[in-house]
Short mmCIF file of C-alpha atoms in Angstrom, two decimals:
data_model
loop_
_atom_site.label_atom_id
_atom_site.label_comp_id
_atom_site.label_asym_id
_atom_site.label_seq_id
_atom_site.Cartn_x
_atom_site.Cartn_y
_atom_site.Cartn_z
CA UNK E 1 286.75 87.63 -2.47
CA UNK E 2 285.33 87.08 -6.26
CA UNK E 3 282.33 89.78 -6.79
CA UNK E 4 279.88 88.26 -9.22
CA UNK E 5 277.23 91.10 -8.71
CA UNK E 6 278.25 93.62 -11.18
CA UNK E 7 274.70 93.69 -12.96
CA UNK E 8 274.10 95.45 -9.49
CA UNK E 9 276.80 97.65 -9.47
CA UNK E 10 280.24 97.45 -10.87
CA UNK E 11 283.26 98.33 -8.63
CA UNK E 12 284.40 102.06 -9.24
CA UNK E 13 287.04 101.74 -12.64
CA UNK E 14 290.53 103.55 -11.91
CA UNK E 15 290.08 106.21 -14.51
CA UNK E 16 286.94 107.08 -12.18
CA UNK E 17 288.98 107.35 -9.03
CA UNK E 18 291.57 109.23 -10.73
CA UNK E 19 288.84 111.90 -12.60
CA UNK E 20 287.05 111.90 -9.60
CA UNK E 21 289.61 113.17 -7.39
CA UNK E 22 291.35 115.48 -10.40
CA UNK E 23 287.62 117.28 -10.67
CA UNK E 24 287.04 117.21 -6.66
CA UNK E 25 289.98 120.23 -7.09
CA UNK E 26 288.85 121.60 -10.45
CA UNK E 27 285.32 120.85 -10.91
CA UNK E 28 284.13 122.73 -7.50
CA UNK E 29 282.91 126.14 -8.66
CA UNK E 30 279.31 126.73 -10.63
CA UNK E 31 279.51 125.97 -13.50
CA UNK E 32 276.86 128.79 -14.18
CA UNK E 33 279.25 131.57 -13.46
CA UNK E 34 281.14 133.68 -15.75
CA UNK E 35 284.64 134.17 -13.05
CA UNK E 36 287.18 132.02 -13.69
CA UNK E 37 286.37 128.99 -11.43
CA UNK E 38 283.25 128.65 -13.42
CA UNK E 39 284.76 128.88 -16.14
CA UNK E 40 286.94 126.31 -15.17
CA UNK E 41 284.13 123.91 -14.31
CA UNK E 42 281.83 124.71 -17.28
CA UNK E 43 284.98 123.41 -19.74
CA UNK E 44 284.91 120.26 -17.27
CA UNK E 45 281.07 119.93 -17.69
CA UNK E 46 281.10 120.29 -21.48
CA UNK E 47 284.01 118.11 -21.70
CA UNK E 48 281.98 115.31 -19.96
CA UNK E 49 278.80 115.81 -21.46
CA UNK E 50 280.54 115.72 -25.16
CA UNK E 51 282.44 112.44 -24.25
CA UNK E 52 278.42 110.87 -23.10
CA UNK E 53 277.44 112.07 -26.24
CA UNK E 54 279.64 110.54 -28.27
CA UNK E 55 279.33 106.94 -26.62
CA UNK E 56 275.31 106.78 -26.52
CA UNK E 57 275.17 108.33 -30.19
CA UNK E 58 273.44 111.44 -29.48
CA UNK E 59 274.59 115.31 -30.37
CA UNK E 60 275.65 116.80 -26.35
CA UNK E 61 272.97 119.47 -26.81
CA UNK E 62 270.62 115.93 -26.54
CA UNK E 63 272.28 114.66 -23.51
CA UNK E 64 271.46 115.68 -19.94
CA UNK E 65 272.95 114.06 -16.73
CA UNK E 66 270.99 113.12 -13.88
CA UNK E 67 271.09 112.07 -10.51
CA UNK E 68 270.41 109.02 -10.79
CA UNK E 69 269.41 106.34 -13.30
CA UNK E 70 266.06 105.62 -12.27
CA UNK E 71 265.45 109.56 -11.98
CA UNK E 72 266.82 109.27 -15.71
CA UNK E 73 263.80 106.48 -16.52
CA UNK E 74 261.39 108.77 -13.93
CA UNK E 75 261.92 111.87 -16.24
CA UNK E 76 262.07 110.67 -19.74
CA UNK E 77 258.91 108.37 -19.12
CA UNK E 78 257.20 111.62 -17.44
CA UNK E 79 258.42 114.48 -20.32
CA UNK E 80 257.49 112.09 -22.94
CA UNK E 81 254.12 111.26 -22.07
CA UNK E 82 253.23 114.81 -21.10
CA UNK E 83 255.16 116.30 -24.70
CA UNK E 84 252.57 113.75 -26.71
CA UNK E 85 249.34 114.10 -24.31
CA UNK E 86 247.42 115.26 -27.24
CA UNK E 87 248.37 112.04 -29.07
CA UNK E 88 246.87 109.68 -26.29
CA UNK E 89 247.69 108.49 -22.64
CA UNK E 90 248.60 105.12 -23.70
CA UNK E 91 252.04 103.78 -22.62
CA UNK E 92 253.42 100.27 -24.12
CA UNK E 93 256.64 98.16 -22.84
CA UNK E 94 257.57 95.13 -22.08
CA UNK E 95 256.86 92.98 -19.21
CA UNK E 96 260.44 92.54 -18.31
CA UNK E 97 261.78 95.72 -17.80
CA UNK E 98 263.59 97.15 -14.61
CA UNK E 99 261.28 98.43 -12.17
CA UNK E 100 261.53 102.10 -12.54
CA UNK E 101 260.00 101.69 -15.93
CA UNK E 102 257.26 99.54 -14.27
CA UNK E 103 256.83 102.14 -11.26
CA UNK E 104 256.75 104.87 -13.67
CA UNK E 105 254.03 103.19 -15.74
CA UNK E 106 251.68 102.16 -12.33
CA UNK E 107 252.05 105.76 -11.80
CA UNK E 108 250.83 107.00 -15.23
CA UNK E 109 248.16 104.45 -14.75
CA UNK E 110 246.91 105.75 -11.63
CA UNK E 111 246.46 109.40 -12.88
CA UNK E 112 244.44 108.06 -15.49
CA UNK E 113 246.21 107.11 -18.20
CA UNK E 114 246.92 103.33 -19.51
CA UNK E 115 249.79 100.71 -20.37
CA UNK E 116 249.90 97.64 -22.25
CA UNK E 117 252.77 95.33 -21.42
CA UNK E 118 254.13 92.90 -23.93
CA UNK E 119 255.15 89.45 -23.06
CA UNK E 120 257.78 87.59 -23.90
CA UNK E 121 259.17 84.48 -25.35
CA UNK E 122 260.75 81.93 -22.54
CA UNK E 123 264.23 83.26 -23.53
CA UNK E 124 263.09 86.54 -22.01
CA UNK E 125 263.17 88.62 -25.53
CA UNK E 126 259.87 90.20 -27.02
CA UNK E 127 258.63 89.36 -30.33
CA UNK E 128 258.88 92.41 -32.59
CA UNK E 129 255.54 91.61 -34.36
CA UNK E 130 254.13 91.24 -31.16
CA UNK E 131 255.55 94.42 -30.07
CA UNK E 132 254.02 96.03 -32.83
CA UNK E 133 250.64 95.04 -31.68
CA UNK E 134 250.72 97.10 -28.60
CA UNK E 135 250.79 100.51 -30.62
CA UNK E 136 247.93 102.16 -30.57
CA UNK E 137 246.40 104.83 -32.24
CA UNK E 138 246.58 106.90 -28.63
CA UNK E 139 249.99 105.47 -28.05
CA UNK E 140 252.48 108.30 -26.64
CA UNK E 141 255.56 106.25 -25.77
CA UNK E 142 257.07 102.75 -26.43
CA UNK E 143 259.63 101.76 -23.81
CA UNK E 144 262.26 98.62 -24.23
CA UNK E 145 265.61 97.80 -22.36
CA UNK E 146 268.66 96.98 -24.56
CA UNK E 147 269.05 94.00 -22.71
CA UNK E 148 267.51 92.19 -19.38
CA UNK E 149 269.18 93.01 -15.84
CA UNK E 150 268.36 89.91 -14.95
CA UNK E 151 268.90 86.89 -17.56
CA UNK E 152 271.02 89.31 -19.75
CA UNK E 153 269.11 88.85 -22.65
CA UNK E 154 269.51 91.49 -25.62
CA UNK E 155 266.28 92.82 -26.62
CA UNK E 156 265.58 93.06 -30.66
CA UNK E 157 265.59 96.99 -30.15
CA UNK E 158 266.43 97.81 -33.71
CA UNK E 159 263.64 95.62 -34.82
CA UNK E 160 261.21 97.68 -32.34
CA UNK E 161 262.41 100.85 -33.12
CA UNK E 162 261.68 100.85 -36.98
CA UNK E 163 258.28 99.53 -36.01
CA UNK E 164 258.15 102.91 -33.69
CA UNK E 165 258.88 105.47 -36.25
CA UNK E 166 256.74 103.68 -38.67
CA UNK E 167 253.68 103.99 -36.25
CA UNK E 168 254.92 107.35 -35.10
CA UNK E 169 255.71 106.74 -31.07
CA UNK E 170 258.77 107.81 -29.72
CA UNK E 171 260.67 104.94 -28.23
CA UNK E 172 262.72 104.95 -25.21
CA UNK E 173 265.67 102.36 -23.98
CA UNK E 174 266.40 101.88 -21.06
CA UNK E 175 269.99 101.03 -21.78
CA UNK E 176 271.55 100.97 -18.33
CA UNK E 177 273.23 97.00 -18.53
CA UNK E 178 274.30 97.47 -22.17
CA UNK E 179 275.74 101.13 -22.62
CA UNK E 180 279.22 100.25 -21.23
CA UNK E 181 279.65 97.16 -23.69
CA UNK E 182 278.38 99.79 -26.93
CA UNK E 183 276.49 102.16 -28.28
CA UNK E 184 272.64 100.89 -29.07
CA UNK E 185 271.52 100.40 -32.28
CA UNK E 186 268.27 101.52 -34.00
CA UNK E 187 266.39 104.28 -34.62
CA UNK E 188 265.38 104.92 -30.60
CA UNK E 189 264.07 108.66 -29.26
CA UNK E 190 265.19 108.77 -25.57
CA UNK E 191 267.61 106.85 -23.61
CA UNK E 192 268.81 106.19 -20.18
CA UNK E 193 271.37 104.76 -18.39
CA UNK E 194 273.14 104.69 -14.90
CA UNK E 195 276.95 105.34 -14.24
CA UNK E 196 277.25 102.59 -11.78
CA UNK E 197 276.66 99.96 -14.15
CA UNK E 198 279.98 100.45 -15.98
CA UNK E 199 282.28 101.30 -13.31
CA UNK E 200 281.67 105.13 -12.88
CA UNK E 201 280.11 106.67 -9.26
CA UNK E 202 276.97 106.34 -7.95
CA UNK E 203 274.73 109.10 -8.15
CA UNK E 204 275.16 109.97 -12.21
CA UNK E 205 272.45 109.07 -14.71
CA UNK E 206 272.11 109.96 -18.26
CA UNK E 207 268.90 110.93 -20.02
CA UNK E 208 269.46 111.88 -23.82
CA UNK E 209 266.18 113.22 -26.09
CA UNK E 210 266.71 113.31 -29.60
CA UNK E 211 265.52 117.01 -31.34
CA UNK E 212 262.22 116.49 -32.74
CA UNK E 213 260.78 114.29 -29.66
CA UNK E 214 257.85 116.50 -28.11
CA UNK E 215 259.16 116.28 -24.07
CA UNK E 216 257.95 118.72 -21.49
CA UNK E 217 259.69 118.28 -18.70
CA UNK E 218 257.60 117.78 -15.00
CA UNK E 219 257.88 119.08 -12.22
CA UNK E 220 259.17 122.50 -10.71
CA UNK E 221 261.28 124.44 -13.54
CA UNK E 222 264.72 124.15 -13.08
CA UNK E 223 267.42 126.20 -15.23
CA UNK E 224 270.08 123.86 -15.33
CA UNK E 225 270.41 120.87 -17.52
CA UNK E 226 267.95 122.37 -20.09
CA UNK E 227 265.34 122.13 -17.41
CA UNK E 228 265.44 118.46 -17.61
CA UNK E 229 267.24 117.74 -14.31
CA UNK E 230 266.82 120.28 -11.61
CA UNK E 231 269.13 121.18 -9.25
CA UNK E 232 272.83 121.84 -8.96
CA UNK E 233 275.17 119.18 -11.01
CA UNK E 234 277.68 117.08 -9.37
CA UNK E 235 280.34 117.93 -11.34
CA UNK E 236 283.25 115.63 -9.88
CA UNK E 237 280.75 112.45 -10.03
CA UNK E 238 279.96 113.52 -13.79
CA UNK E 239 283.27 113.76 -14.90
CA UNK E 240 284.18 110.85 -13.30
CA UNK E 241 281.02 108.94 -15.01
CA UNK E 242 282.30 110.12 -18.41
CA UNK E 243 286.04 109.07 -18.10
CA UNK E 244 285.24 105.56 -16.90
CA UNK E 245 282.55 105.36 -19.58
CA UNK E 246 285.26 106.32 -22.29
CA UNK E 247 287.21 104.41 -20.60
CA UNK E 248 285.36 100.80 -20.04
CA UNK E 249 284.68 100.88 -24.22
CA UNK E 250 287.95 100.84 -25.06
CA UNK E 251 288.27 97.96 -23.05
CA UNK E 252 284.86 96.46 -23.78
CA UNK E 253 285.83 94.65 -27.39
CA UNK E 254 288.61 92.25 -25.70
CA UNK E 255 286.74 91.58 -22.35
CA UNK E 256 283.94 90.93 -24.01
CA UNK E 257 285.24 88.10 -25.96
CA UNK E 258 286.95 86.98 -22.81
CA UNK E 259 284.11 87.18 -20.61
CA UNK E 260 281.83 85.31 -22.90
CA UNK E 261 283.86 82.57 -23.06
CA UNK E 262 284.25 82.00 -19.22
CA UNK E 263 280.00 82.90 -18.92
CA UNK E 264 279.45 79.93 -21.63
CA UNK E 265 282.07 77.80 -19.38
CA UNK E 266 279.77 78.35 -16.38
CA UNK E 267 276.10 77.99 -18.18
CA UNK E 268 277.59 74.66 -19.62
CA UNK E 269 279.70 73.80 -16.20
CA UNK E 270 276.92 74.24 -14.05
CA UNK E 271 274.17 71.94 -16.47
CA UNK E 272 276.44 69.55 -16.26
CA UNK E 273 277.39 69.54 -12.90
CA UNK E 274 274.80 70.76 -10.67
CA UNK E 275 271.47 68.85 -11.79
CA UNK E 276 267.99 69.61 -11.55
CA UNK E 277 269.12 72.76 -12.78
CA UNK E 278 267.60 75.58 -15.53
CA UNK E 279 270.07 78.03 -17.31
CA UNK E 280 267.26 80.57 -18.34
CA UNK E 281 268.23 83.68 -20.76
CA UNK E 282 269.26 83.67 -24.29
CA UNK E 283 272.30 81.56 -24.60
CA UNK E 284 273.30 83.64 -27.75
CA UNK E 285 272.15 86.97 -27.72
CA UNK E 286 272.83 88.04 -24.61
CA UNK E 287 275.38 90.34 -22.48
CA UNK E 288 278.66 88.83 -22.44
CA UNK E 289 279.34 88.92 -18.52
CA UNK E 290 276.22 87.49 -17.30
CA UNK E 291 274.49 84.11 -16.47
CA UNK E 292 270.97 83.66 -14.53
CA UNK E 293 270.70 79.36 -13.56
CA UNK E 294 267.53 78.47 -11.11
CA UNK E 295 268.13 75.26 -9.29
CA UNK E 296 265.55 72.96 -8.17
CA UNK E 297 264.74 71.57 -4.93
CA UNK E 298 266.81 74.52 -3.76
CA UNK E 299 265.96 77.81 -1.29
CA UNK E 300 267.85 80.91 -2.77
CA UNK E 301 268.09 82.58 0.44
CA UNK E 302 270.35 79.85 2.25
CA UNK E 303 272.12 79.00 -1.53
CA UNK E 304 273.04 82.89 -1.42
CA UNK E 305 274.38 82.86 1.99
CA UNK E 306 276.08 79.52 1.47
CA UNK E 307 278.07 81.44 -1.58
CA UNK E 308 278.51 84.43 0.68
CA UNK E 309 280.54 82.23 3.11
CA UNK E 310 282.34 80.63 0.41
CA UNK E 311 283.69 83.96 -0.62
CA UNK E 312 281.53 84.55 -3.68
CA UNK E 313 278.92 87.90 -3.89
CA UNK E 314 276.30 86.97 -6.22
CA UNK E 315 272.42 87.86 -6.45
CA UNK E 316 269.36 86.18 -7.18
CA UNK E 317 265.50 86.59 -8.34
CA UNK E 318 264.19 84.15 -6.20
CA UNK E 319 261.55 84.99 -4.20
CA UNK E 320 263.19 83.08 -1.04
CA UNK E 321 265.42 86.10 -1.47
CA UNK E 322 262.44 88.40 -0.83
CA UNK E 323 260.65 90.01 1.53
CA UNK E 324 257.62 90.68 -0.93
CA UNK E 325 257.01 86.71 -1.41
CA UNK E 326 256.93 87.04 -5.07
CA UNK E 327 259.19 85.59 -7.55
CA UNK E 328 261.01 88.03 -9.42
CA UNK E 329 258.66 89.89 -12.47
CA UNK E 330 261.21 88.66 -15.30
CA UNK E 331 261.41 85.03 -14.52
CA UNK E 332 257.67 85.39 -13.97
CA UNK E 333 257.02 86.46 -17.36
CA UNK E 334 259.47 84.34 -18.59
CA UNK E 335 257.70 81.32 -17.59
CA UNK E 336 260.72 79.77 -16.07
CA UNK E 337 262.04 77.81 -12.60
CA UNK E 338 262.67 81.33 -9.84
CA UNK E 339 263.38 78.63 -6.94
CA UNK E 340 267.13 78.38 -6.25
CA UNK E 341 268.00 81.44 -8.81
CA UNK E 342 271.62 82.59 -8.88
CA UNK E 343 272.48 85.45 -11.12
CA UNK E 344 276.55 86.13 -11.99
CA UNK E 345 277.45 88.91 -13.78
CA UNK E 346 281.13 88.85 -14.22
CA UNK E 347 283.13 92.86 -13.88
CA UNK E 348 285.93 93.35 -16.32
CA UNK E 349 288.97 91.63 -15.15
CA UNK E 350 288.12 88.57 -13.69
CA UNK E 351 290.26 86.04 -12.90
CA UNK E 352 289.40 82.28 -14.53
CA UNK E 353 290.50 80.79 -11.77
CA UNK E 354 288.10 82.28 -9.79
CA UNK E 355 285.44 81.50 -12.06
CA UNK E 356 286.42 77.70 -11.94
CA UNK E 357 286.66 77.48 -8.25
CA UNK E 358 283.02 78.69 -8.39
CA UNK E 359 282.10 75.96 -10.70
CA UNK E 360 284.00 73.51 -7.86
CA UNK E 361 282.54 74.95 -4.94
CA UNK E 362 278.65 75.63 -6.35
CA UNK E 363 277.49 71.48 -6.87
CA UNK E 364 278.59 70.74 -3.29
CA UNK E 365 277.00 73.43 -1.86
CA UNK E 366 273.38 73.01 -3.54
CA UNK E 367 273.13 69.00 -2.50
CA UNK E 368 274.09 70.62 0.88
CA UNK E 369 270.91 72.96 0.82
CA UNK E 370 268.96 70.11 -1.39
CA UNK E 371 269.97 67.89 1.57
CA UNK E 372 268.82 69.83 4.27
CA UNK E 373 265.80 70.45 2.85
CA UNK E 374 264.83 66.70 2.27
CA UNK E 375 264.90 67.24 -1.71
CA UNK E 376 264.46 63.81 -3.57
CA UNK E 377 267.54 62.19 -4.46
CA UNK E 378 266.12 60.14 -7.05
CA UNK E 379 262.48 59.45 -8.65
CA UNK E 380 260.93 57.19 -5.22
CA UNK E 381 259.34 54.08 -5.80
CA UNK E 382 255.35 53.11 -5.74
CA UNK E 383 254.63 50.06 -4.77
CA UNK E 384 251.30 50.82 -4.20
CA UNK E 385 250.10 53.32 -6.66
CA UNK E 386 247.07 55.13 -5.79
CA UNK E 387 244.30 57.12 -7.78
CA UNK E 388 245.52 60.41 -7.02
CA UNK E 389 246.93 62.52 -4.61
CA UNK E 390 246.37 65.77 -2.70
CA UNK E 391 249.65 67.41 -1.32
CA UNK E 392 248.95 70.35 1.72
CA UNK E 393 251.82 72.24 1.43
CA UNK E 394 249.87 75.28 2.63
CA UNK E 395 252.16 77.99 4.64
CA UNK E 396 255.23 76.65 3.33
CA UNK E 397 257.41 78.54 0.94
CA UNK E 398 259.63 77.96 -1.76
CA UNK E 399 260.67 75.27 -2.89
CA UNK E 400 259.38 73.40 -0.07
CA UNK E 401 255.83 72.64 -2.42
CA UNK E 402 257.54 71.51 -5.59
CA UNK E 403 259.84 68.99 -2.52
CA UNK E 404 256.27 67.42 -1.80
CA UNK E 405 255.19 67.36 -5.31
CA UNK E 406 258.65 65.71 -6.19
CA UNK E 407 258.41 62.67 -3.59
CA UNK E 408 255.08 61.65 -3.82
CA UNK E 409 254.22 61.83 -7.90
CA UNK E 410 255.70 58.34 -8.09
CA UNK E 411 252.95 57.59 -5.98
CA UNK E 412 250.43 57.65 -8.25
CA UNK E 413 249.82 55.96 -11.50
CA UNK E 414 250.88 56.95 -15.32
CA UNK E 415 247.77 59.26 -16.17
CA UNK E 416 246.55 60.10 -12.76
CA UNK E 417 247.02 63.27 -10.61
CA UNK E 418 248.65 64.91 -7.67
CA UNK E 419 246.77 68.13 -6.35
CA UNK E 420 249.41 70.65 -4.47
CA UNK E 421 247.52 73.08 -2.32
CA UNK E 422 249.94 75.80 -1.80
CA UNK E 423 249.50 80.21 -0.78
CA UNK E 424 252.89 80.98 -1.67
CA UNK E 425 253.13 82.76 -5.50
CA UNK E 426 256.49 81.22 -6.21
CA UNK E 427 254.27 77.57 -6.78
CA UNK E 428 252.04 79.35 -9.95
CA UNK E 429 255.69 80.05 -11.61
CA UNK E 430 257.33 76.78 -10.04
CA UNK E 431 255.31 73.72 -10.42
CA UNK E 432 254.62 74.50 -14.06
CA UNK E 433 258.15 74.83 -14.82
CA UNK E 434 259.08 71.53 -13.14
CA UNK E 435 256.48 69.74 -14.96
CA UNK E 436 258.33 70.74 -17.93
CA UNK E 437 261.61 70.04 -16.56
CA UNK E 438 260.35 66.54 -15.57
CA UNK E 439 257.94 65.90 -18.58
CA UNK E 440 254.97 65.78 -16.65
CA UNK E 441 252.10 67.48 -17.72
CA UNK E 442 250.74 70.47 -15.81
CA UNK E 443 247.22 70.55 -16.30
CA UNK E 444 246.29 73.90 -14.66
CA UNK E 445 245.56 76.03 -11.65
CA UNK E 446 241.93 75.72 -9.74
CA UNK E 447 240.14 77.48 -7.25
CA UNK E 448 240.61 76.59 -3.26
CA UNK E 449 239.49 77.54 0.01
CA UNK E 450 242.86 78.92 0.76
CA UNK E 451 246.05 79.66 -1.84
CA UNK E 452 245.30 77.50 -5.26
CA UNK E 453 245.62 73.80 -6.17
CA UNK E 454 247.69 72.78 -8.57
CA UNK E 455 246.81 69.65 -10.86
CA UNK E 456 249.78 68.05 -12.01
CA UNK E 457 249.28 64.60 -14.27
CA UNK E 458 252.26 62.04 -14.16
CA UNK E 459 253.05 60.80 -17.65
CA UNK E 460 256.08 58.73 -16.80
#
């Protein structure tokens, strides 16, 4: 059964098994204490923490491991912001990044400090220069993933961090999707990542702060992991973390050519094949095993099971795939079609066959849910055209209000409207982007006495 979902979590790499169950016999004792079991496990632990090192780009005395990736995000966010109080309580980052950094900034916000998030361009990247804007004189810390969990899209994080040290805020990357393809580039100050994303256990995170960043660490004092990450290590998972991540770069520079290649095959397979369909991301500088389409017409919840039963594991950011109702915060600020999103990200290894019998099975199986759903087939005649149009599509959910928009816009005359009245979130991020995927003009979003209407204006 093909597992597209490694953006998620990749399956555990062999050189992880195999440290992992070398270090379950070695790795046991303290590594605090002086007899020779602890001995034993401190030379394990430094061994580990040097090979980290030496793949983010950091000196081992920067690096600390941590339970978990987001408690990697929790604690450099925290230790920054409290190291720099006496610059300011302002936070900046972008409005796509993964939702510990959000969670960590609603937090700093609610014990009375402040964020600015940045937008982004429809490709999902920020704009340096725009970037720039949101440092303040207060500013304490600038935060900015490598590249997008989501879309894949590489973030110019270079770029941002020059503009950091020139304005003096530390900058921290969230580089948990990127770190197993390479080291990041720039001049950044802190940097996370999560051992699950490249093939190593569950349960490992990695937190590195360059000497010179002010950081005070929060929370109780611990005395291991220079304070930064109470409590006692799990050696075996660390070790294991640090052999597959040694492990997945030496294989990264040939897979990632490979991978590329069959992740252009599919963004160009499934435009072609599918229909009605948006390949959102960067299609250039992006990760090399990943691929976010949105289709229209489509519910992601019954596309996702559809691929289940097919034999294919692969993830979406639709918010028919939610229990919050909301379309995922990156396509959001994106701008782009969430209804019907399918995101692959390809582990190491696969097969192209089992790529290509994804790009066979997929088209049949969205006209199956397009079907069902009673999705336009083609743009319906008017024979009658009208003035305009109000469409109630009030208590219905994705895409069920851009359906009712779809079959009755012919309705109405070149220049005249069609008013959707809809309470589900997805249609402020939907309509809009069919508009544009139709060439119709979306003229905005007004006021009603339930949900919003949306004013759409046919121009062909």
């Amino acid at each position: 059964m093909p597992y597209f979902d490694t953006a998620s979590a990749a399956p555990l790499h062999p050189v992880a098994r195999q440290a992992l169950l070398a270090a379950l016999d070695e790795g046991w004792a303290d590594p605090a204490r002086l007899y020779r079991e602890g001995r034993r496990a401190r030379l394990l632990l430094d061994a580990a923490r040097e090979a980290a090192a030496e793949a983010v780009g950091c000196r081992p005395d920067e690096l600390v491991f941590t339970s978990s990736g987001t408690t990697a995000v929790h604690a450099g966010i925290a230790g920054a912001l409290s190291g720099r109080r006496r610059v300011g309580r302002h936070l900046a980052l972008s409005a796509v990044e993964h939702s510990s950094v959000l969670h960590s900034a609603a937090a700093h916000e609610a014990a009375g400090g402040s964020f600015t998030e940045v937008p982004v361009e429809r490709s999902g990247a920020v704009d340096p220069a725009a970037y720039a804007g949101a440092l303040l004189a207060d500013t304490a810390l600038a935060c900015l993933q490598s590249a997008n969990h989501e879309v894949g899209t590489e973030q110019p994080v270079a770029e941002v961090a020059a503009l950091c040290a020139e304005a003096g805020v530390p900058l921290l990357v969230d580089a948990a999707q990127s770190l197993g393809w390479g080291p990041v580039a720039g001049r950044w100050s802190l940097l996370t990542a999560s051992a699950h994303k490249w093939g190593g256990p569950a349960g490992v995170g990695l937190l590195a702060v360059r000497k010179g960043v002010r950081f005070a660490p929060q929370g109780p004092a611990g005395e291991r992991e220079s304070g930064r990450a109470p409590g006692f290590e799990n050696l075996p998972a660390i070790v294991a973390a640090a052999a597959s991540l040694r492990a997945v770069r030496d294989e990264a520079a040939a897979e990632a050519v490979r991978l590329r290649a069959l992740v252009g095959r599919i963004r160009s397979v499934v435009a072609e094949r599918v229909g009605d369909v948006e390949v959102v991301g960067d299609p250039e500088r992006r990760l090399p095993h990943l691929v976010t389409f949105s289709c229209l017409y489509v519910d992601g919840e019954t596309l996702l099971h559809e691929l289940d039963r097919h034999g294919f594991s692969v993830s979406s950011g639709s918010s028919c795939t939610s229990s919050t109702l909301e379309p995922s915060h990156v396509l959001k600020a994106m701008g782009v079609l969430s209804e019907g999103n399918v995101r692959v990200s390809l582990p190491m290894g696969t097969a192209e066959a089992d790529v290509d019998r994804f790009l066979d099975v997929l088209p049949g199986l969205v006209a199956e849910v397009r079907e069902r759903l009673g999705a336009p087939v083609s743009a319906p005649p008017s024979p009658a055209p009208v003035a305009s149009l109000v469409v109630d599509a009030l208590g219905r959910r994705c895409p069920i209000p851009v359906i009712e928009l779809a079959k009755v816009i012919g309705e109405v005359p070149v220049g005249a409207t069609v008013t959707v009245l809809a309470d589900d979130e997805a249609a402020r991020l939907d309509i809009p982007a069919w508009c544009e995927m139709r060439e119709q003009e979306y003229v905005g979003e007004e006021p009603a006495d339930r949900g919003s209407a949306y004013v759409v204006r046919r121009l062909s």
